[in-house]
Amino acid sequence: MRYSKSRLIEKKKGVQSRSTSIYPEIPERDSDIYVITQIGDRLDTLAFDFYKNPHMWWVIARANNLTQLNIKNGTSLRIPQLTEDIKVV
């Protein structure tokens, strides 16, 4: 479960929520792929293209210090190869 390790927070009137997830560092490796984005590219579509899972967008975001799914055309991105220390969600 994506938020299973997130801290549980108690809010008013008994409503509970979870704290923000902290994603692991993504080390640079020789096997990483580098791409230049094109018009219409987004992190979730790139994650699907490279990982066959759009929910893995956070790997590309974390590796490139990005905070949004939309990416400016012509941006150079590092696409890390998935390893056992990067968990599929």
Short mmCIF file of C-alpha atoms in Angstrom, two decimals:
data_model
loop_
_atom_site.label_atom_id
_atom_site.label_comp_id
_atom_site.label_asym_id
_atom_site.label_seq_id
_atom_site.Cartn_x
_atom_site.Cartn_y
_atom_site.Cartn_z
CA MET A 1 0.00 0.00 0.00
CA ARG A 2 1.40 3.35 -1.05
CA TYR A 3 0.84 5.11 2.29
CA SER A 4 1.41 2.17 4.62
CA LYS A 5 4.62 3.70 6.00
CA SER A 6 3.17 7.20 6.31
CA ARG A 7 2.55 8.57 9.77
CA LEU A 8 -1.11 8.63 10.83
CA ILE A 9 -2.35 12.09 11.84
CA GLU A 10 -5.47 12.73 13.93
CA LYS A 11 -7.59 15.65 12.76
CA LYS A 12 -10.64 17.36 14.22
CA LYS A 13 -13.88 15.41 14.77
CA GLY A 14 -12.22 12.00 14.56
CA VAL A 15 -11.24 12.28 10.88
CA GLN A 16 -7.84 10.72 10.24
CA SER A 17 -5.34 11.34 7.49
CA ARG A 18 -1.78 10.35 6.68
CA SER A 19 1.30 12.54 6.47
CA THR A 20 3.11 13.23 3.24
CA SER A 21 5.02 10.30 1.77
CA ILE A 22 8.78 10.61 1.64
CA TYR A 23 10.20 9.00 -1.46
CA PRO A 24 13.68 7.44 -1.43
CA GLU A 25 16.71 8.99 -3.08
CA ILE A 26 17.25 7.72 -6.62
CA PRO A 27 20.98 7.12 -7.12
CA GLU A 28 22.51 7.75 -10.52
CA ARG A 29 23.60 4.61 -12.33
CA ASP A 30 25.36 3.80 -15.60
CA SER A 31 22.18 2.03 -16.75
CA ASP A 32 20.04 5.20 -16.53
CA ILE A 33 18.50 6.49 -19.75
CA TYR A 34 18.52 10.17 -20.71
CA VAL A 35 15.76 11.67 -22.84
CA ILE A 36 14.79 15.09 -24.18
CA THR A 37 11.09 15.75 -23.68
CA GLN A 38 8.73 16.51 -26.53
CA ILE A 39 5.50 18.48 -26.67
CA GLY A 40 2.84 16.72 -24.58
CA ASP A 41 5.22 14.63 -22.46
CA ARG A 42 4.24 14.23 -18.81
CA LEU A 43 5.88 12.25 -16.02
CA ASP A 44 3.03 9.73 -15.83
CA THR A 45 3.12 9.02 -19.57
CA LEU A 46 6.91 8.69 -19.52
CA ALA A 47 6.62 6.31 -16.55
CA PHE A 48 4.18 4.21 -18.54
CA ASP A 49 6.48 4.23 -21.58
CA PHE A 50 9.56 3.15 -19.60
CA TYR A 51 8.10 1.19 -16.65
CA LYS A 52 4.68 0.11 -17.99
CA ASN A 53 3.22 1.74 -14.86
CA PRO A 54 2.06 5.39 -14.83
CA HIS A 55 2.06 5.38 -11.00
CA MET A 56 5.87 5.25 -11.07
CA TRP A 57 6.00 8.91 -12.19
CA TRP A 58 7.53 9.76 -8.80
CA VAL A 59 10.75 7.90 -9.71
CA ILE A 60 11.39 10.22 -12.65
CA ALA A 61 10.29 13.26 -10.62
CA ARG A 62 12.58 12.40 -7.70
CA ALA A 63 15.56 11.67 -9.97
CA ASN A 64 15.15 15.05 -11.68
CA ASN A 65 14.01 17.21 -8.74
CA LEU A 66 10.61 17.90 -10.34
CA THR A 67 7.35 18.70 -8.57
CA GLN A 68 4.82 18.70 -11.43
CA LEU A 69 3.61 16.08 -13.90
CA ASN A 70 3.80 18.48 -16.84
CA ILE A 71 7.25 19.04 -18.32
CA LYS A 72 8.49 21.82 -20.55
CA ASN A 73 9.30 20.76 -24.11
CA GLY A 74 13.06 20.20 -24.60
CA THR A 75 13.82 19.32 -20.96
CA SER A 76 16.59 16.76 -20.44
CA LEU A 77 15.45 14.02 -18.04
CA ARG A 78 17.19 11.09 -16.39
CA ILE A 79 15.08 7.92 -16.45
CA PRO A 80 16.41 5.58 -13.74
CA GLN A 81 16.27 1.86 -14.24
CA LEU A 82 14.10 0.15 -11.64
CA THR A 83 15.99 -1.89 -9.05
CA GLU A 84 15.03 -3.71 -5.85
CA ASP A 85 15.57 -0.52 -3.82
CA ILE A 86 12.95 1.31 -5.93
CA LYS A 87 9.63 -0.33 -5.09
CA VAL A 88 6.81 -0.58 -7.62
CA VAL A 89 3.55 0.80 -6.18
#
